[in-house]
mmCIF file of C-alpha atoms in Angstrom:
data_model
loop_
_atom_site.group_PDB
_atom_site.id
_atom_site.type_symbol
_atom_site.label_atom_id
_atom_site.label_comp_id
_atom_site.label_asym_id
_atom_site.label_seq_id
_atom_site.Cartn_x
_atom_site.Cartn_y
_atom_site.Cartn_z
ATOM 1 C CA UNK A 1 -91.270 -2.256 -149.195
ATOM 2 C CA UNK A 2 -93.052 -3.948 -152.124
ATOM 3 C CA UNK A 3 -96.509 -5.479 -151.883
ATOM 4 C CA UNK A 4 -94.891 -8.908 -152.271
ATOM 5 C CA UNK A 5 -92.869 -8.373 -149.082
ATOM 6 C CA UNK A 6 -95.486 -6.580 -147.006
ATOM 7 C CA UNK A 7 -96.799 -8.316 -143.904
ATOM 8 C CA UNK A 8 -100.522 -7.922 -143.247
ATOM 9 C CA UNK A 9 -101.027 -7.964 -139.509
ATOM 10 C CA UNK A 10 -103.956 -8.052 -137.105
ATOM 11 C CA UNK A 11 -104.819 -4.381 -137.665
ATOM 12 C CA UNK A 12 -105.432 -4.954 -141.385
ATOM 13 C CA UNK A 13 -109.164 -4.849 -142.150
ATOM 14 C CA UNK A 14 -109.265 -8.178 -143.982
ATOM 15 C CA UNK A 15 -107.123 -9.963 -141.372
ATOM 16 C CA UNK A 16 -109.062 -8.476 -138.461
ATOM 17 C CA UNK A 17 -112.410 -9.447 -139.964
ATOM 18 C CA UNK A 18 -111.261 -12.989 -140.730
ATOM 19 C CA UNK A 19 -109.790 -13.588 -137.259
ATOM 20 C CA UNK A 20 -112.814 -12.178 -135.447
ATOM 21 C CA UNK A 21 -115.196 -14.486 -137.328
ATOM 22 C CA UNK A 22 -113.688 -17.398 -135.431
ATOM 23 C CA UNK A 23 -115.815 -17.646 -132.268
ATOM 24 C CA UNK A 24 -113.005 -18.978 -130.097
ATOM 25 C CA UNK A 25 -110.594 -16.266 -131.243
ATOM 26 C CA UNK A 26 -113.274 -13.603 -130.896
ATOM 27 C CA UNK A 27 -114.133 -14.680 -127.345
ATOM 28 C CA UNK A 28 -110.460 -14.690 -126.319
ATOM 29 C CA UNK A 29 -109.927 -11.151 -127.593
ATOM 30 C CA UNK A 30 -113.067 -9.789 -125.913
ATOM 31 C CA UNK A 31 -112.181 -11.594 -122.673
ATOM 32 C CA UNK A 32 -108.684 -10.083 -122.751
ATOM 33 C CA UNK A 33 -110.200 -6.605 -122.974
ATOM 34 C CA UNK A 34 -112.851 -7.372 -120.325
ATOM 35 C CA UNK A 35 -111.167 -9.616 -117.720
ATOM 36 C CA UNK A 36 -113.934 -8.956 -115.166
ATOM 37 C CA UNK A 37 -116.721 -10.018 -117.542
ATOM 38 C CA UNK A 38 -117.534 -13.702 -117.848
ATOM 39 C CA UNK A 39 -118.088 -14.268 -121.559
ATOM 40 C CA UNK A 40 -119.575 -17.753 -121.401
ATOM 41 C CA UNK A 41 -119.843 -18.175 -125.164
ATOM 42 C CA UNK A 42 -120.101 -16.151 -128.357
ATOM 43 C CA UNK A 43 -123.456 -16.842 -129.981
ATOM 44 C CA UNK A 44 -123.331 -14.644 -133.090
ATOM 45 C CA UNK A 45 -120.798 -12.532 -134.983
ATOM 46 C CA UNK A 46 -121.670 -9.951 -137.641
ATOM 47 C CA UNK A 47 -118.850 -8.346 -139.602
ATOM 48 C CA UNK A 48 -119.332 -4.919 -141.144
ATOM 49 C CA UNK A 49 -122.861 -4.664 -139.729
ATOM 50 C CA UNK A 50 -124.617 -1.469 -140.749
ATOM 51 C CA UNK A 51 -126.773 0.310 -138.190
ATOM 52 C CA UNK A 52 -129.153 3.108 -139.019
ATOM 53 C CA UNK A 53 -132.086 4.351 -137.031
ATOM 54 C CA UNK A 54 -135.407 2.570 -137.030
ATOM 55 C CA UNK A 55 -137.401 5.801 -137.087
ATOM 56 C CA UNK A 56 -135.307 8.042 -139.325
ATOM 57 C CA UNK A 57 -133.823 6.524 -142.463
ATOM 58 C CA UNK A 58 -132.200 9.853 -143.370
ATOM 59 C CA UNK A 59 -129.909 9.782 -140.334
ATOM 60 C CA UNK A 60 -126.225 8.971 -140.654
ATOM 61 C CA UNK A 61 -125.631 5.230 -140.498
ATOM 62 C CA UNK A 62 -122.762 3.443 -138.789
ATOM 63 C CA UNK A 63 -120.953 0.361 -140.050
ATOM 64 C CA UNK A 64 -119.687 -1.703 -137.126
ATOM 65 C CA UNK A 65 -116.469 -3.657 -137.691
ATOM 66 C CA UNK A 66 -117.454 -6.595 -135.492
ATOM 67 C CA UNK A 67 -120.831 -6.891 -133.751
ATOM 68 C CA UNK A 68 -120.978 -9.753 -131.246
ATOM 69 C CA UNK A 69 -123.726 -11.182 -129.032
ATOM 70 C CA UNK A 70 -122.944 -13.554 -126.185
ATOM 71 C CA UNK A 71 -125.051 -16.266 -124.526
ATOM 72 C CA UNK A 72 -126.449 -13.782 -121.992
ATOM 73 C CA UNK A 73 -127.602 -11.391 -124.734
ATOM 74 C CA UNK A 74 -124.887 -8.793 -124.102
ATOM 75 C CA UNK A 75 -123.695 -6.902 -127.168
ATOM 76 C CA UNK A 76 -120.084 -6.118 -128.047
ATOM 77 C CA UNK A 77 -118.894 -3.810 -130.791
ATOM 78 C CA UNK A 78 -115.180 -4.260 -131.511
ATOM 79 C CA UNK A 79 -113.657 -1.559 -133.718
ATOM 80 C CA UNK A 80 -110.142 -1.409 -135.140
ATOM 81 C CA UNK A 81 -108.820 2.156 -135.325
ATOM 82 C CA UNK A 82 -105.535 2.560 -137.181
ATOM 83 C CA UNK A 83 -105.534 6.299 -137.907
ATOM 84 C CA UNK A 84 -105.946 8.992 -135.264
ATOM 85 C CA UNK A 85 -108.547 11.424 -136.576
ATOM 86 C CA UNK A 86 -108.755 13.141 -133.173
ATOM 87 C CA UNK A 87 -112.469 12.373 -132.904
ATOM 88 C CA UNK A 88 -112.453 9.354 -130.597
ATOM 89 C CA UNK A 89 -114.961 10.824 -128.107
ATOM 90 C CA UNK A 90 -117.644 11.946 -130.587
ATOM 91 C CA UNK A 91 -117.104 8.780 -132.627
ATOM 92 C CA UNK A 92 -117.687 6.509 -129.620
ATOM 93 C CA UNK A 93 -120.721 8.549 -128.614
ATOM 94 C CA UNK A 94 -122.311 8.090 -132.034
ATOM 95 C CA UNK A 95 -121.493 4.391 -132.240
ATOM 96 C CA UNK A 96 -122.975 3.860 -128.783
ATOM 97 C CA UNK A 97 -126.171 5.744 -129.601
ATOM 98 C CA UNK A 98 -126.549 3.809 -132.866
ATOM 99 C CA UNK A 99 -126.213 0.499 -131.040
ATOM 100 C CA UNK A 100 -128.858 1.579 -128.527
ATOM 101 C CA UNK A 101 -131.340 2.724 -131.151
ATOM 102 C CA UNK A 102 -130.890 -0.501 -133.081
ATOM 103 C CA UNK A 103 -131.723 -2.675 -130.066
ATOM 104 C CA UNK A 104 -134.743 -0.789 -128.699
ATOM 105 C CA UNK A 105 -138.059 -0.852 -130.556
ATOM 106 C CA UNK A 106 -140.670 1.869 -130.246
ATOM 107 C CA UNK A 107 -142.795 1.394 -127.148
ATOM 108 C CA UNK A 108 -140.208 -0.637 -125.254
ATOM 109 C CA UNK A 109 -139.070 0.673 -121.840
ATOM 110 C CA UNK A 110 -135.532 1.994 -121.472
ATOM 111 C CA UNK A 111 -134.859 -0.833 -119.028
ATOM 112 C CA UNK A 112 -135.054 -3.179 -122.036
ATOM 113 C CA UNK A 113 -131.789 -1.754 -123.379
ATOM 114 C CA UNK A 114 -129.203 -4.484 -123.740
ATOM 115 C CA UNK A 115 -125.900 -4.259 -121.862
ATOM 116 C CA UNK A 116 -123.329 -3.070 -124.373
ATOM 117 C CA UNK A 117 -119.560 -2.982 -124.532
ATOM 118 C CA UNK A 118 -118.011 -0.643 -127.098
ATOM 119 C CA UNK A 119 -114.367 -1.604 -127.639
ATOM 120 C CA UNK A 120 -111.942 0.450 -129.721
ATOM 121 C CA UNK A 121 -108.616 -1.222 -130.519
ATOM 122 C CA UNK A 122 -106.348 1.725 -131.324
ATOM 123 C CA UNK A 123 -102.919 1.630 -132.936
ATOM 124 C CA UNK A 124 -102.257 4.978 -131.229
ATOM 125 C CA UNK A 125 -102.745 6.668 -127.867
ATOM 126 C CA UNK A 126 -105.766 9.010 -128.205
ATOM 127 C CA UNK A 127 -105.025 10.713 -124.865
ATOM 128 C CA UNK A 128 -101.249 10.686 -124.724
ATOM 129 C CA UNK A 129 -101.234 9.250 -121.185
ATOM 130 C CA UNK A 130 -99.408 6.029 -122.027
ATOM 131 C CA UNK A 131 -102.061 3.675 -120.645
ATOM 132 C CA UNK A 132 -102.652 0.359 -122.353
ATOM 133 C CA UNK A 133 -106.313 0.203 -121.333
ATOM 134 C CA UNK A 134 -108.751 3.068 -120.843
ATOM 135 C CA UNK A 135 -112.227 2.295 -119.441
ATOM 136 C CA UNK A 136 -115.098 4.770 -119.195
ATOM 137 C CA UNK A 137 -118.287 4.882 -117.119
ATOM 138 C CA UNK A 138 -120.592 7.699 -116.043
ATOM 139 C CA UNK A 139 -120.022 9.022 -112.528
ATOM 140 C CA UNK A 140 -121.097 12.017 -110.500
ATOM 141 C CA UNK A 141 -118.538 14.799 -110.910
ATOM 142 C CA UNK A 142 -118.080 15.332 -107.172
ATOM 143 C CA UNK A 143 -118.667 11.852 -105.792
ATOM 144 C CA UNK A 144 -117.265 9.017 -107.916
ATOM 145 C CA UNK A 145 -119.076 6.474 -105.740
ATOM 146 C CA UNK A 146 -122.306 7.577 -107.431
ATOM 147 C CA UNK A 147 -122.462 5.831 -110.774
ATOM 148 C CA UNK A 148 -125.074 6.379 -113.466
ATOM 149 C CA UNK A 149 -125.697 2.742 -114.294
ATOM 150 C CA UNK A 150 -126.679 2.809 -117.945
ATOM 151 C CA UNK A 151 -125.426 -0.719 -118.753
ATOM 152 C CA UNK A 152 -122.891 0.675 -121.215
ATOM 153 C CA UNK A 153 -119.127 0.508 -121.022
ATOM 154 C CA UNK A 154 -116.619 2.099 -123.377
ATOM 155 C CA UNK A 155 -113.100 0.660 -123.530
ATOM 156 C CA UNK A 156 -110.077 1.784 -125.518
ATOM 157 C CA UNK A 157 -107.014 -0.397 -125.953
ATOM 158 C CA UNK A 158 -103.910 1.606 -126.853
ATOM 159 C CA UNK A 159 -101.397 -0.727 -128.498
ATOM 160 C CA UNK A 160 -98.588 1.728 -127.734
ATOM 161 C CA UNK A 161 -99.351 1.871 -123.994
ATOM 162 C CA UNK A 162 -98.193 0.023 -120.894
ATOM 163 C CA UNK A 163 -99.270 -0.726 -117.352
ATOM 164 C CA UNK A 164 -101.166 -4.011 -117.511
ATOM 165 C CA UNK A 165 -100.218 -7.247 -115.794
ATOM 166 C CA UNK A 166 -102.849 -9.301 -117.619
ATOM 167 C CA UNK A 167 -101.112 -11.870 -119.812
ATOM 168 C CA UNK A 168 -103.965 -12.043 -122.331
ATOM 169 C CA UNK A 169 -104.166 -8.265 -122.751
ATOM 170 C CA UNK A 170 -100.397 -8.096 -123.201
ATOM 171 C CA UNK A 171 -100.672 -10.791 -125.865
ATOM 172 C CA UNK A 172 -103.419 -8.800 -127.576
ATOM 173 C CA UNK A 173 -101.088 -5.804 -127.547
ATOM 174 C CA UNK A 174 -98.359 -7.921 -129.156
ATOM 175 C CA UNK A 175 -100.872 -9.077 -131.745
ATOM 176 C CA UNK A 176 -101.739 -5.470 -132.624
ATOM 177 C CA UNK A 177 -98.057 -4.497 -132.849
ATOM 178 C CA UNK A 178 -97.028 -7.584 -134.858
ATOM 179 C CA UNK A 179 -94.683 -8.600 -132.019
ATOM 180 C CA UNK A 180 -93.871 -12.283 -131.616
ATOM 181 C CA UNK A 181 -95.972 -14.167 -129.053
ATOM 182 C CA UNK A 182 -93.888 -16.770 -127.249
ATOM 183 C CA UNK A 183 -96.383 -18.464 -124.923
ATOM 184 C CA UNK A 184 -98.476 -21.366 -126.174
ATOM 185 C CA UNK A 185 -102.210 -20.631 -126.241
ATOM 186 C CA UNK A 186 -105.012 -19.074 -128.224
ATOM 187 C CA UNK A 187 -103.109 -15.869 -129.039
ATOM 188 C CA UNK A 188 -100.222 -17.892 -130.414
ATOM 189 C CA UNK A 189 -102.773 -19.733 -132.555
ATOM 190 C CA UNK A 190 -104.155 -16.428 -133.813
ATOM 191 C CA UNK A 191 -100.671 -15.253 -134.769
ATOM 192 C CA UNK A 192 -100.036 -18.545 -136.569
ATOM 193 C CA UNK A 193 -103.323 -18.132 -138.433
ATOM 194 C CA UNK A 194 -102.335 -14.606 -139.491
ATOM 195 C CA UNK A 195 -99.047 -15.918 -140.851
ATOM 196 C CA UNK A 196 -100.937 -18.584 -142.815
ATOM 197 C CA UNK A 197 -103.149 -15.873 -144.310
ATOM 198 C CA UNK A 198 -100.010 -14.013 -145.390
ATOM 199 C CA UNK A 199 -98.561 -17.171 -146.928
ATOM 200 C CA UNK A 200 -101.712 -17.811 -148.969
ATOM 201 C CA UNK A 201 -101.347 -16.181 -152.440
ATOM 202 C CA UNK A 202 -105.108 -15.843 -152.920
ATOM 203 C CA UNK A 203 -105.590 -14.109 -149.574
ATOM 204 C CA UNK A 204 -102.617 -11.835 -150.175
ATOM 205 C CA UNK A 205 -104.115 -10.808 -153.497
ATOM 206 C CA UNK A 206 -107.450 -10.108 -151.771
ATOM 207 C CA UNK A 207 -105.769 -7.958 -149.122
ATOM 208 C CA UNK A 208 -103.680 -6.149 -151.726
ATOM 209 C CA UNK A 209 -106.772 -5.402 -153.798
ATOM 210 C CA UNK A 210 -108.709 -4.176 -150.754
ATOM 211 C CA UNK A 211 -105.786 -1.953 -149.728
ATOM 212 C CA UNK A 212 -105.507 -0.393 -153.190
ATOM 213 C CA UNK A 213 -109.266 0.165 -153.293
ATOM 214 C CA UNK A 214 -109.131 1.876 -149.915
ATOM 215 C CA UNK A 215 -106.326 4.160 -151.092
ATOM 216 C CA UNK A 216 -108.313 5.058 -154.196
ATOM 217 C CA UNK A 217 -111.428 5.816 -152.149
ATOM 218 C CA UNK A 218 -109.382 7.923 -149.736
ATOM 219 C CA UNK A 219 -107.829 9.864 -152.606
ATOM 220 C CA UNK A 220 -111.264 10.514 -154.122
ATOM 221 C CA UNK A 221 -112.637 11.637 -150.746
ATOM 222 C CA UNK A 222 -109.683 13.986 -150.221
ATOM 223 C CA UNK A 223 -110.132 15.435 -153.703
ATOM 224 C CA UNK A 224 -113.817 16.009 -153.042
ATOM 225 C CA UNK A 225 -112.932 17.702 -149.775
ATOM 226 C CA UNK A 226 -110.490 20.042 -151.533
ATOM 227 C CA UNK A 227 -113.030 20.809 -154.259
ATOM 228 C CA UNK A 228 -115.751 21.445 -151.693
ATOM 229 C CA UNK A 229 -113.459 23.751 -149.751
ATOM 230 C CA UNK A 230 -112.559 25.670 -152.908
ATOM 231 C CA UNK A 231 -116.234 25.950 -153.843
ATOM 232 C CA UNK A 232 -117.051 27.382 -150.412
ATOM 233 C CA UNK A 233 -114.256 29.931 -150.807
ATOM 234 C CA UNK A 234 -115.635 30.934 -154.201
ATOM 235 C CA UNK A 235 -119.131 31.373 -152.806
ATOM 236 C CA UNK A 236 -117.798 33.563 -150.019
ATOM 237 C CA UNK A 237 -115.773 35.644 -152.498
ATOM 238 C CA UNK A 238 -118.842 36.133 -154.713
ATOM 239 C CA UNK A 239 -120.887 37.366 -151.756
ATOM 240 C CA UNK A 240 -118.122 39.799 -150.740
ATOM 241 C CA UNK A 241 -117.783 41.031 -154.327
ATOM 242 C CA UNK A 242 -121.501 41.713 -154.488
ATOM 243 C CA UNK A 243 -121.386 43.661 -151.203
ATOM 244 C CA UNK A 244 -118.487 45.737 -152.534
ATOM 245 C CA UNK A 245 -120.319 46.507 -155.765
ATOM 246 C CA UNK A 246 -123.419 47.568 -153.837
ATOM 247 C CA UNK A 247 -121.416 49.831 -151.548
ATOM 248 C CA UNK A 248 -119.729 51.545 -154.507
ATOM 249 C CA UNK A 249 -122.680 51.473 -156.878
ATOM 250 C CA UNK A 250 -126.030 50.776 -155.162
ATOM 251 C CA UNK A 251 -127.779 50.448 -158.530
ATOM 252 C CA UNK A 252 -125.580 47.578 -159.750
ATOM 253 C CA UNK A 253 -127.590 44.658 -161.119
ATOM 254 C CA UNK A 254 -127.012 40.971 -160.681
ATOM 255 C CA UNK A 255 -126.088 40.629 -164.369
ATOM 256 C CA UNK A 256 -123.502 43.414 -164.128
ATOM 257 C CA UNK A 257 -121.839 41.802 -161.141
ATOM 258 C CA UNK A 258 -121.963 38.420 -162.895
ATOM 259 C CA UNK A 259 -120.189 39.777 -165.962
ATOM 260 C CA UNK A 260 -117.490 41.418 -163.839
ATOM 261 C CA UNK A 261 -116.882 38.177 -161.916
ATOM 262 C CA UNK A 262 -116.570 36.144 -165.123
ATOM 263 C CA UNK A 263 -114.186 38.671 -166.691
ATOM 264 C CA UNK A 264 -111.918 39.185 -163.686
ATOM 265 C CA UNK A 265 -111.856 35.908 -161.736
ATOM 266 C CA UNK A 266 -111.365 32.190 -162.383
ATOM 267 C CA UNK A 267 -114.525 31.093 -160.586
ATOM 268 C CA UNK A 268 -115.490 27.587 -161.698
ATOM 269 C CA UNK A 269 -119.171 27.874 -160.777
ATOM 270 C CA UNK A 270 -121.781 28.075 -163.536
ATOM 271 C CA UNK A 271 -123.661 31.286 -164.384
ATOM 272 C CA UNK A 272 -126.789 29.864 -162.774
ATOM 273 C CA UNK A 273 -124.936 29.059 -159.547
ATOM 274 C CA UNK A 274 -123.359 32.524 -159.410
ATOM 275 C CA UNK A 275 -126.720 34.197 -160.054
ATOM 276 C CA UNK A 276 -128.324 32.160 -157.292
ATOM 277 C CA UNK A 277 -125.646 33.316 -154.819
ATOM 278 C CA UNK A 278 -125.976 36.938 -155.926
ATOM 279 C CA UNK A 279 -129.764 36.830 -155.703
ATOM 280 C CA UNK A 280 -129.629 35.501 -152.128
ATOM 281 C CA UNK A 281 -127.137 38.234 -151.225
ATOM 282 C CA UNK A 282 -129.445 40.925 -152.591
#
């Protein structure tokens, strides 16, 4: 399929961000995921909001796809997950902790923590159980009636799942799978809006450019990962070589081992780097 023919659906970053900036659309999607929560109105929407920690600027930051606050002050983080990196649990844990740290200032009591809803919209089933909606709370292991009420809820929507009778959630599933929505309503409007984005040459060019940039960044990251892995292997080999030299010739010097490594291997590390490894292995 050429870029001219490609359809950019709801799971595309640019499409997702654009749709979720519409307060009415955003509210409908959150309400579909949380049918028991009364979202009166969406007060603010931040796309690609970066969260760090207020006390430690060296900590890993998190960039939220869509950060939403409603009229009651509740916070919603809506994340689109297209690729299964098999890290859904740790990822949700870190996102949740980052949201908490960002909303609680030093000196404030823990009871001041805002109620949060962390929503992952997944184009895959992270658990392989076939459910459309997974919802997580903290309970006692032996008695599920005892709940640790921490005002946080984690929800995963699996677009490949089944088992829901909620019309809105089923429409959200269709939206994620690019399936046609027949019923008139807000989800039909969203699908119409997505089609209009695809029909707009300027938007298509923007999405095409963003997609190519993402592929380039991914390729660079993968190359760095391969290079880092190779470098680690080289460091390990140098250490083992030094140990072997010392076992065969205890009086071997760092320079002698360095010269042997350069003459007999294709190590890409500099002389200074090799010497540093050998010196630490001494």
